[in-house]
Amino acid sequence: MKVTLQNITKKFGSTIAVNDFTATLNDGHLICLLGPSGCGKSTILNLLCGIIKVTQGRIFFDDKDVTDLPPDERGIGMVFQNYALYPHLTVLENIAFPLEVQKISKKIRNEKALEIAKLVHVENLVTRYPAELSGGQQQRVAIARALIKNPKLLLMDEPLSNLDARLRLEMREEIRRIQKETGVTTIFVTHDQEEAMAISDSILIMKDGLFVQSGLSQDLYNNPSCKFVADFLGNPPINEIPLKNTCEDFQNDGWKVEKGYICAGTKKTALPEEYSLAVRAEAFDFGADGLMSADVKSVVEMGKEKFAYMQMLGSTVRAYVYGDQEIRAGQKIRFNLKKRGVFIFNTKTGERLM
């Protein structure tokens, strides 16, 4: 089912939680709503399921206007952060509960619950109670309970936040598998950019109740529309070097900054008084023929990864060191900046200039 939000605004008193938000979420996809805490992600989910009413705007499921429909008429399954399982019911009874509410016979609802339990790999736990389950097992049961209604739309509100790091990795793979097998349109809320990039078909980034940018995770990473997106996506975080338009000249493989201008081919763009050069850690190409240089302050190995911390254009930056490259603290090293992973932003507005 395709979901369309048209100019959605939600106010709580004088506070604007969602501001003129417009987006289309594709049928059969797993879409992540990504952004910092308090940006309006969960509010969007609550508006979609009808728990709260929009202040302004319309919501469509395919071509049907559902803006004023109650939650039980929207065909939605919801998975909460705290699982919300009934402690006095067994796993099978928890999964089957939505069908019990619909007055479906016990035999049919138990058969359906066992079928869904197999899908989420908890069929051997159906006689247990929630207190006897691990966090990951409880999450699977919560997903099964949401799926048993055969929803057209599955909403997941930070469902992995209560799990430890190893279990989060396992469960995000399971959620991806379950979504692929069912084909249900799924909206997954998270503030974890690594989680969003790993699990989703596409990502929609929010800030302060506003839509910022959407697209495939790698496209957003390679082509951020603004400084906020570049900052938010990527681990390690992107290097930011604050500069003034009177600073020394530099270049990458595609353009150069010269005398207060960005020069790309025959095009020249004047730089604002203050701007920032943003460079991803993997965008440094070390070599004796490099056009730029930096002083290496330290080299840190973290498992399979090695980073050089360098002083460049007045700021300390982190750069990946690949393979057998010999880089030592105290060394002056030469390098070029690659074309991909290097951006220039207006410091005041966040606008991307290059």
mmCIF file of C-alpha atoms in Angstrom:
data_model
loop_
_atom_site.group_PDB
_atom_site.id
_atom_site.type_symbol
_atom_site.label_atom_id
_atom_site.label_comp_id
_atom_site.label_asym_id
_atom_site.label_seq_id
_atom_site.Cartn_x
_atom_site.Cartn_y
_atom_site.Cartn_z
ATOM 1 C CA MET A 1 0.000 0.000 0.000
ATOM 2 C CA LYS A 2 1.290 3.431 -0.956
ATOM 3 C CA VAL A 3 1.107 6.096 1.755
ATOM 4 C CA THR A 4 0.837 9.797 0.929
ATOM 5 C CA LEU A 5 1.089 12.628 3.450
ATOM 6 C CA GLN A 6 0.023 15.998 2.069
ATOM 7 C CA ASN A 7 1.065 19.178 3.890
ATOM 8 C CA ILE A 8 0.689 17.563 7.319
ATOM 9 C CA THR A 9 0.949 19.853 10.334
ATOM 10 C CA LYS A 10 0.460 18.790 13.943
ATOM 11 C CA LYS A 11 0.387 21.281 16.801
ATOM 12 C CA PHE A 12 0.278 20.600 20.526
ATOM 13 C CA GLY A 13 -0.772 23.950 21.899
ATOM 14 C CA SER A 14 1.820 26.433 20.654
ATOM 15 C CA THR A 15 4.341 23.671 19.857
ATOM 16 C CA ILE A 16 4.605 22.574 16.212
ATOM 17 C CA ALA A 17 5.609 18.892 16.257
ATOM 18 C CA VAL A 18 5.221 18.359 12.482
ATOM 19 C CA ASN A 19 5.381 21.287 10.090
ATOM 20 C CA ASP A 20 3.870 21.213 6.554
ATOM 21 C CA PHE A 21 5.193 17.685 5.971
ATOM 22 C CA THR A 22 4.712 16.159 2.499
ATOM 23 C CA ALA A 23 5.998 12.731 1.455
ATOM 24 C CA THR A 24 5.061 9.633 -0.543
ATOM 25 C CA LEU A 25 6.030 6.215 0.865
ATOM 26 C CA ASN A 26 6.190 3.468 -1.749
ATOM 27 C CA ASP A 27 4.087 0.309 -1.711
ATOM 28 C CA GLY A 28 5.832 -2.807 -0.375
ATOM 29 C CA HIS A 29 8.929 -0.952 0.830
ATOM 30 C CA LEU A 30 10.572 -0.723 4.236
ATOM 31 C CA ILE A 31 10.986 2.991 4.840
ATOM 32 C CA CYS A 32 12.924 4.436 7.772
ATOM 33 C CA LEU A 33 11.950 7.730 9.358
ATOM 34 C CA LEU A 34 15.301 8.973 10.602
ATOM 35 C CA GLY A 35 16.180 11.984 12.685
ATOM 36 C CA PRO A 36 17.270 13.155 16.148
ATOM 37 C CA SER A 37 15.052 12.736 19.201
ATOM 38 C CA GLY A 38 12.160 15.188 19.214
ATOM 39 C CA CYS A 39 12.117 15.793 15.452
ATOM 40 C CA GLY A 40 8.550 14.466 14.959
ATOM 41 C CA LYS A 41 9.150 10.866 13.820
ATOM 42 C CA SER A 42 6.877 9.187 16.357
ATOM 43 C CA THR A 43 4.256 11.901 15.854
ATOM 44 C CA ILE A 44 4.123 10.963 12.160
ATOM 45 C CA LEU A 45 3.537 7.322 13.154
ATOM 46 C CA ASN A 46 0.748 8.285 15.555
ATOM 47 C CA LEU A 47 -0.877 10.411 12.854
ATOM 48 C CA LEU A 48 -0.716 7.507 10.389
ATOM 49 C CA CYS A 49 -2.371 5.078 12.771
ATOM 50 C CA GLY A 50 -4.993 7.615 13.892
ATOM 51 C CA ILE A 51 -4.034 7.742 17.579
ATOM 52 C CA ILE A 52 -3.782 11.518 17.236
ATOM 53 C CA LYS A 53 -5.518 13.787 14.739
ATOM 54 C CA VAL A 54 -3.818 16.050 12.232
ATOM 55 C CA THR A 55 -4.103 19.795 12.744
ATOM 56 C CA GLN A 56 -3.869 20.410 9.019
ATOM 57 C CA GLY A 57 -3.312 18.344 5.875
ATOM 58 C CA ARG A 58 -4.495 14.985 4.497
ATOM 59 C CA ILE A 59 -3.344 11.355 4.691
ATOM 60 C CA PHE A 60 -4.013 8.871 1.872
ATOM 61 C CA PHE A 61 -3.616 5.078 1.804
ATOM 62 C CA ASP A 62 -3.368 4.393 -1.928
ATOM 63 C CA ASP A 63 -6.118 6.730 -3.195
ATOM 64 C CA LYS A 64 -8.293 6.544 -0.071
ATOM 65 C CA ASP A 65 -8.415 9.551 2.249
ATOM 66 C CA VAL A 66 -8.031 8.118 5.772
ATOM 67 C CA THR A 67 -7.407 11.407 7.576
ATOM 68 C CA ASP A 68 -10.588 11.162 9.642
ATOM 69 C CA LEU A 69 -10.838 7.366 9.948
ATOM 70 C CA PRO A 70 -10.521 5.798 13.434
ATOM 71 C CA PRO A 71 -7.498 3.534 14.047
ATOM 72 C CA ASP A 72 -9.443 0.254 13.802
ATOM 73 C CA GLU A 73 -10.553 1.074 10.243
ATOM 74 C CA ARG A 74 -7.094 1.834 8.830
ATOM 75 C CA GLY A 75 -5.713 -1.718 8.498
ATOM 76 C CA ILE A 76 -2.563 -0.980 10.487
ATOM 77 C CA GLY A 77 -0.255 -3.120 12.631
ATOM 78 C CA MET A 78 1.826 -1.372 15.291
ATOM 79 C CA VAL A 79 4.995 -2.534 17.065
ATOM 80 C CA PHE A 80 5.925 -0.466 20.098
ATOM 81 C CA GLN A 81 9.287 0.252 21.706
ATOM 82 C CA ASN A 82 8.265 -1.525 24.941
ATOM 83 C CA TYR A 83 6.674 -4.566 23.172
ATOM 84 C CA ALA A 84 3.356 -4.112 25.113
ATOM 85 C CA LEU A 85 2.785 -7.853 25.578
ATOM 86 C CA TYR A 86 0.140 -9.124 28.005
ATOM 87 C CA PRO A 87 2.043 -10.784 30.887
ATOM 88 C CA HIS A 88 -0.806 -13.156 31.824
ATOM 89 C CA LEU A 89 -1.138 -14.573 28.297
ATOM 90 C CA THR A 90 1.095 -17.169 26.640
ATOM 91 C CA VAL A 91 3.029 -16.374 23.474
ATOM 92 C CA LEU A 92 0.324 -18.056 21.378
ATOM 93 C CA GLU A 93 -2.436 -16.157 23.185
ATOM 94 C CA ASN A 94 -0.575 -12.843 22.789
ATOM 95 C CA ILE A 95 -0.159 -13.392 19.053
ATOM 96 C CA ALA A 96 -3.786 -14.475 18.634
ATOM 97 C CA PHE A 97 -5.272 -11.674 20.756
ATOM 98 C CA PRO A 98 -6.160 -9.283 17.875
ATOM 99 C CA LEU A 99 -8.240 -12.080 16.300
ATOM 100 C CA GLU A 100 -9.956 -12.756 19.625
ATOM 101 C CA VAL A 101 -11.030 -9.101 19.682
ATOM 102 C CA GLN A 102 -12.489 -9.686 16.199
ATOM 103 C CA LYS A 103 -14.545 -12.634 17.617
ATOM 104 C CA ILE A 104 -12.784 -15.200 15.423
ATOM 105 C CA SER A 105 -13.098 -18.774 16.711
ATOM 106 C CA LYS A 106 -10.359 -20.088 18.986
ATOM 107 C CA LYS A 107 -9.439 -22.900 16.588
ATOM 108 C CA ILE A 108 -8.918 -20.569 13.622
ATOM 109 C CA ARG A 109 -7.064 -17.891 15.560
ATOM 110 C CA ASN A 110 -4.707 -20.453 17.147
ATOM 111 C CA GLU A 111 -3.977 -21.976 13.732
ATOM 112 C CA LYS A 112 -3.232 -18.526 12.334
ATOM 113 C CA ALA A 113 -1.136 -17.591 15.395
ATOM 114 C CA LEU A 114 0.987 -20.716 15.021
ATOM 115 C CA GLU A 115 1.505 -19.942 11.337
ATOM 116 C CA ILE A 116 2.717 -16.414 12.169
ATOM 117 C CA ALA A 117 4.850 -17.765 15.043
ATOM 118 C CA LYS A 118 6.692 -19.919 12.503
ATOM 119 C CA LEU A 119 7.270 -16.882 10.286
ATOM 120 C CA VAL A 120 9.033 -15.026 13.121
ATOM 121 C CA HIS A 121 10.779 -18.161 14.449
ATOM 122 C CA VAL A 122 9.057 -18.448 17.873
ATOM 123 C CA GLU A 123 6.988 -21.588 17.196
ATOM 124 C CA ASN A 124 8.917 -23.462 19.912
ATOM 125 C CA LEU A 125 8.009 -20.802 22.507
ATOM 126 C CA VAL A 126 4.223 -20.656 22.124
ATOM 127 C CA THR A 127 3.460 -22.071 25.597
ATOM 128 C CA ARG A 128 5.747 -19.646 27.430
ATOM 129 C CA TYR A 129 4.817 -16.346 29.054
ATOM 130 C CA PRO A 130 6.499 -12.990 28.218
ATOM 131 C CA ALA A 131 8.521 -13.014 31.478
ATOM 132 C CA GLU A 132 10.157 -16.251 30.315
ATOM 133 C CA LEU A 133 11.407 -14.705 27.051
ATOM 134 C CA SER A 134 14.517 -12.724 26.138
ATOM 135 C CA GLY A 135 14.184 -9.207 24.750
ATOM 136 C CA GLY A 136 14.664 -10.426 21.190
ATOM 137 C CA GLN A 137 12.052 -13.157 21.625
ATOM 138 C CA GLN A 138 9.559 -10.639 23.030
ATOM 139 C CA GLN A 139 10.194 -8.418 20.031
ATOM 140 C CA ARG A 140 9.448 -11.285 17.648
ATOM 141 C CA VAL A 141 6.183 -11.975 19.471
ATOM 142 C CA ALA A 142 5.214 -8.295 19.233
ATOM 143 C CA ILE A 143 5.889 -8.348 15.483
ATOM 144 C CA ALA A 144 3.853 -11.545 15.095
ATOM 145 C CA ARG A 145 0.910 -9.995 16.955
ATOM 146 C CA ALA A 146 1.016 -6.989 14.624
ATOM 147 C CA LEU A 147 1.174 -9.207 11.512
ATOM 148 C CA ILE A 148 -1.675 -11.579 12.412
ATOM 149 C CA LYS A 149 -4.256 -8.986 11.363
ATOM 150 C CA ASN A 150 -2.750 -9.048 7.856
ATOM 151 C CA PRO A 151 -2.162 -5.281 7.973
ATOM 152 C CA LYS A 152 -1.739 -3.144 4.876
ATOM 153 C CA LEU A 153 0.741 -0.995 6.786
ATOM 154 C CA LEU A 154 3.152 -1.989 9.569
ATOM 155 C CA LEU A 155 4.418 0.767 11.853
ATOM 156 C CA MET A 156 7.469 0.185 14.080
ATOM 157 C CA ASP A 157 8.440 2.809 16.672
ATOM 158 C CA GLU A 158 12.131 2.360 17.611
ATOM 159 C CA PRO A 159 11.536 -1.393 18.114
ATOM 160 C CA LEU A 160 15.199 -2.277 18.733
ATOM 161 C CA SER A 161 16.162 0.423 21.227
ATOM 162 C CA ASN A 162 15.811 -1.846 24.289
ATOM 163 C CA LEU A 163 18.103 -4.567 22.911
ATOM 164 C CA ASP A 164 21.848 -4.980 23.344
ATOM 165 C CA ALA A 165 24.162 -4.309 20.389
ATOM 166 C CA ARG A 166 24.542 -7.922 19.223
ATOM 167 C CA LEU A 167 20.808 -8.622 19.450
ATOM 168 C CA ARG A 168 20.020 -5.389 17.584
ATOM 169 C CA LEU A 169 22.084 -6.664 14.639
ATOM 170 C CA GLU A 170 20.263 -10.005 14.693
ATOM 171 C CA MET A 171 16.794 -8.462 14.979
ATOM 172 C CA ARG A 172 17.261 -5.908 12.227
ATOM 173 C CA GLU A 173 18.190 -8.771 9.885
ATOM 174 C CA GLU A 174 15.064 -10.623 11.027
ATOM 175 C CA ILE A 175 12.834 -7.589 10.502
ATOM 176 C CA ARG A 176 14.260 -7.187 7.001
ATOM 177 C CA ARG A 177 13.587 -10.890 6.283
ATOM 178 C CA ILE A 178 10.029 -10.787 7.655
ATOM 179 C CA GLN A 179 9.202 -7.640 5.675
ATOM 180 C CA LYS A 180 10.526 -9.185 2.460
ATOM 181 C CA GLU A 181 8.535 -12.381 3.016
ATOM 182 C CA THR A 182 5.259 -10.587 3.815
ATOM 183 C CA GLY A 183 5.657 -7.681 1.385
ATOM 184 C CA VAL A 184 3.799 -5.373 3.780
ATOM 185 C CA THR A 185 4.617 -1.662 3.527
ATOM 186 C CA THR A 186 6.608 -0.928 6.692
ATOM 187 C CA ILE A 187 7.578 2.358 8.312
ATOM 188 C CA PHE A 188 10.401 2.019 10.823
ATOM 189 C CA VAL A 189 11.247 4.901 13.169
ATOM 190 C CA THR A 190 14.808 5.243 14.464
ATOM 191 C CA HIS A 191 17.385 7.851 15.447
ATOM 192 C CA ASP A 192 20.221 5.409 14.650
ATOM 193 C CA GLN A 193 21.583 6.210 11.175
ATOM 194 C CA GLU A 194 23.563 2.968 10.959
ATOM 195 C CA GLU A 195 20.415 0.965 11.719
ATOM 196 C CA ALA A 196 18.435 2.915 9.117
ATOM 197 C CA MET A 197 21.067 2.435 6.415
ATOM 198 C CA ALA A 198 21.293 -1.305 7.118
ATOM 199 C CA ILE A 199 17.604 -2.176 7.193
ATOM 200 C CA SER A 200 15.714 0.104 4.806
ATOM 201 C CA ASP A 201 14.765 0.294 1.146
ATOM 202 C CA SER A 202 14.724 4.067 1.531
ATOM 203 C CA ILE A 203 15.225 6.665 4.244
ATOM 204 C CA LEU A 204 13.276 9.824 4.997
ATOM 205 C CA ILE A 205 15.219 12.311 7.128
ATOM 206 C CA MET A 206 13.463 14.747 9.471
ATOM 207 C CA LYS A 207 14.594 17.718 11.534
ATOM 208 C CA ASP A 208 12.490 19.947 13.818
ATOM 209 C CA GLY A 209 9.236 18.549 12.392
ATOM 210 C CA LEU A 210 10.306 19.229 8.817
ATOM 211 C CA PHE A 211 10.990 16.933 5.877
ATOM 212 C CA VAL A 212 14.661 17.362 4.933
ATOM 213 C CA GLN A 213 15.588 14.739 2.307
ATOM 214 C CA SER A 214 14.615 11.221 1.232
ATOM 215 C CA GLY A 215 16.121 8.549 -0.976
ATOM 216 C CA LEU A 216 18.189 5.384 -0.979
ATOM 217 C CA SER A 217 20.628 5.229 1.916
ATOM 218 C CA GLN A 218 23.759 5.295 -0.252
ATOM 219 C CA ASP A 219 22.400 8.163 -2.362
ATOM 220 C CA LEU A 220 21.779 10.222 0.786
ATOM 221 C CA TYR A 221 25.268 9.402 2.031
ATOM 222 C CA ASN A 222 26.938 10.320 -1.271
ATOM 223 C CA ASN A 223 24.752 13.323 -2.115
ATOM 224 C CA PRO A 224 23.458 15.071 1.026
ATOM 225 C CA SER A 225 21.283 18.061 0.224
ATOM 226 C CA CYS A 226 22.531 20.055 3.219
ATOM 227 C CA LYS A 227 25.004 20.106 6.077
ATOM 228 C CA PHE A 228 22.529 18.455 8.488
ATOM 229 C CA VAL A 229 22.203 15.321 6.332
ATOM 230 C CA ALA A 230 25.976 15.063 5.812
ATOM 231 C CA ASP A 231 26.501 15.377 9.574
ATOM 232 C CA PHE A 232 23.778 12.902 10.481
ATOM 233 C CA LEU A 233 24.737 10.081 8.110
ATOM 234 C CA GLY A 234 28.009 8.246 8.405
ATOM 235 C CA ASN A 235 30.115 6.448 10.982
ATOM 236 C CA PRO A 236 32.640 7.801 11.787
ATOM 237 C CA PRO A 237 31.048 11.253 11.520
ATOM 238 C CA ILE A 238 32.098 13.427 8.630
ATOM 239 C CA ASN A 239 35.061 15.768 9.253
ATOM 240 C CA GLU A 240 34.025 19.422 9.395
ATOM 241 C CA ILE A 241 36.581 22.141 8.771
ATOM 242 C CA PRO A 242 35.296 25.707 9.379
ATOM 243 C CA LEU A 243 36.839 28.185 6.942
ATOM 244 C CA LYS A 244 36.627 31.788 5.778
ATOM 245 C CA ASN A 245 36.669 32.914 2.174
ATOM 246 C CA THR A 246 40.134 34.384 2.744
ATOM 247 C CA CYS A 247 41.706 31.005 3.628
ATOM 248 C CA GLU A 248 44.373 29.230 1.612
ATOM 249 C CA ASP A 249 43.436 27.540 -1.670
ATOM 250 C CA PHE A 250 42.747 23.805 -1.887
ATOM 251 C CA GLN A 251 41.135 21.347 -4.286
ATOM 252 C CA ASN A 252 39.733 17.883 -4.820
ATOM 253 C CA ASP A 253 39.376 15.648 -7.866
ATOM 254 C CA GLY A 254 36.778 17.756 -9.665
ATOM 255 C CA TRP A 255 36.934 21.341 -8.370
ATOM 256 C CA LYS A 256 39.130 23.752 -6.453
ATOM 257 C CA VAL A 257 38.753 26.675 -4.073
ATOM 258 C CA GLU A 258 40.763 29.662 -5.261
ATOM 259 C CA LYS A 259 40.732 33.270 -4.063
ATOM 260 C CA GLY A 260 37.258 33.038 -2.482
ATOM 261 C CA TYR A 261 35.615 31.113 -5.326
ATOM 262 C CA ILE A 262 34.694 27.500 -6.046
ATOM 263 C CA CYS A 263 35.946 26.725 -9.526
ATOM 264 C CA ALA A 264 34.486 23.715 -11.325
ATOM 265 C CA GLY A 265 35.437 23.702 -14.993
ATOM 266 C CA THR A 266 34.473 27.099 -16.377
ATOM 267 C CA LYS A 267 31.957 27.768 -13.580
ATOM 268 C CA LYS A 268 32.938 30.032 -10.678
ATOM 269 C CA THR A 269 30.799 30.350 -7.520
ATOM 270 C CA ALA A 270 31.568 32.998 -4.907
ATOM 271 C CA LEU A 271 31.994 31.627 -1.390
ATOM 272 C CA PRO A 272 30.157 33.172 1.572
ATOM 273 C CA GLU A 273 32.270 34.830 4.262
ATOM 274 C CA GLU A 274 32.090 31.651 6.382
ATOM 275 C CA TYR A 275 31.757 28.137 5.031
ATOM 276 C CA SER A 276 32.775 24.609 5.962
ATOM 277 C CA LEU A 277 34.659 21.943 4.092
ATOM 278 C CA ALA A 278 33.215 18.506 4.969
ATOM 279 C CA VAL A 279 35.326 15.427 4.199
ATOM 280 C CA ARG A 280 34.403 11.806 4.873
ATOM 281 C CA ALA A 281 37.142 9.721 6.491
ATOM 282 C CA GLU A 282 37.454 7.540 3.368
ATOM 283 C CA ALA A 283 37.891 10.504 0.996
ATOM 284 C CA PHE A 284 41.646 10.968 1.566
ATOM 285 C CA ASP A 285 43.955 9.538 -1.104
ATOM 286 C CA PHE A 286 47.463 9.370 0.338
ATOM 287 C CA GLY A 287 50.514 9.480 -1.921
ATOM 288 C CA ALA A 288 53.779 11.327 -2.491
ATOM 289 C CA ASP A 289 52.277 13.127 -5.493
ATOM 290 C CA GLY A 290 49.421 14.588 -3.415
ATOM 291 C CA LEU A 291 48.623 18.262 -3.915
ATOM 292 C CA MET A 292 47.768 18.857 -0.240
ATOM 293 C CA SER A 293 49.604 18.104 2.998
ATOM 294 C CA ALA A 294 48.798 17.577 6.677
ATOM 295 C CA ASP A 295 50.644 16.851 9.931
ATOM 296 C CA VAL A 296 49.865 13.430 11.433
ATOM 297 C CA LYS A 297 49.139 13.753 15.162
ATOM 298 C CA SER A 298 48.387 10.090 15.956
ATOM 299 C CA VAL A 299 47.465 6.776 14.383
ATOM 300 C CA VAL A 300 44.808 4.593 16.049
ATOM 301 C CA GLU A 301 43.944 0.983 15.196
ATOM 302 C CA MET A 302 40.401 -0.211 15.978
ATOM 303 C CA GLY A 303 40.138 -3.860 15.007
ATOM 304 C CA LYS A 304 40.269 -4.080 11.224
ATOM 305 C CA GLU A 305 40.196 -0.289 10.849
ATOM 306 C CA LYS A 306 43.079 2.158 11.191
ATOM 307 C CA PHE A 307 42.687 5.938 11.420
ATOM 308 C CA ALA A 308 45.151 8.773 11.126
ATOM 309 C CA TYR A 309 44.333 11.937 13.074
ATOM 310 C CA MET A 310 45.805 14.881 11.173
ATOM 311 C CA GLN A 311 45.985 18.662 11.321
ATOM 312 C CA MET A 312 44.569 20.061 8.087
ATOM 313 C CA LEU A 313 43.582 23.668 7.282
ATOM 314 C CA GLY A 314 43.638 24.485 10.985
ATOM 315 C CA SER A 315 41.414 21.582 12.116
ATOM 316 C CA THR A 316 41.959 18.020 13.304
ATOM 317 C CA VAL A 317 40.482 15.433 10.932
ATOM 318 C CA ARG A 318 40.120 11.656 10.969
ATOM 319 C CA ALA A 319 41.169 9.679 7.862
ATOM 320 C CA TYR A 320 40.993 5.984 7.047
ATOM 321 C CA VAL A 321 44.368 4.330 6.451
ATOM 322 C CA TYR A 322 44.058 1.469 3.970
ATOM 323 C CA GLY A 323 46.051 -1.718 3.565
ATOM 324 C CA ASP A 324 49.767 -1.565 4.273
ATOM 325 C CA GLN A 325 50.146 2.210 4.082
ATOM 326 C CA GLU A 326 52.862 3.313 6.504
ATOM 327 C CA ILE A 327 51.692 6.429 8.324
ATOM 328 C CA ARG A 328 53.286 7.531 11.603
ATOM 329 C CA ALA A 329 52.654 10.201 14.221
ATOM 330 C CA GLY A 330 54.795 13.279 13.590
ATOM 331 C CA GLN A 331 54.894 12.704 9.847
ATOM 332 C CA LYS A 332 53.955 15.344 7.276
ATOM 333 C CA ILE A 333 51.919 13.456 4.741
ATOM 334 C CA ARG A 334 50.739 14.357 1.255
ATOM 335 C CA PHE A 335 47.322 13.477 -0.131
ATOM 336 C CA ASN A 336 44.585 14.353 -2.592
ATOM 337 C CA LEU A 337 40.888 14.683 -1.808
ATOM 338 C CA LYS A 338 38.708 12.285 -3.759
ATOM 339 C CA LYS A 339 35.727 13.497 -5.746
ATOM 340 C CA ARG A 340 33.232 11.438 -3.706
ATOM 341 C CA GLY A 341 32.735 12.287 -0.040
ATOM 342 C CA VAL A 342 33.920 15.912 -0.142
ATOM 343 C CA PHE A 343 31.415 18.782 0.197
ATOM 344 C CA ILE A 344 31.284 22.523 0.841
ATOM 345 C CA PHE A 345 28.455 24.018 2.920
ATOM 346 C CA ASN A 346 27.363 27.522 3.817
ATOM 347 C CA THR A 347 28.015 27.663 7.570
ATOM 348 C CA LYS A 348 25.042 29.906 8.394
ATOM 349 C CA THR A 349 22.335 28.321 6.222
ATOM 350 C CA GLY A 350 23.606 24.731 5.933
ATOM 351 C CA GLU A 351 23.088 24.951 2.163
ATOM 352 C CA ARG A 352 25.324 22.710 0.075
ATOM 353 C CA LEU A 353 27.503 24.742 -2.270
ATOM 354 C CA MET A 354 29.506 21.870 -3.825
#
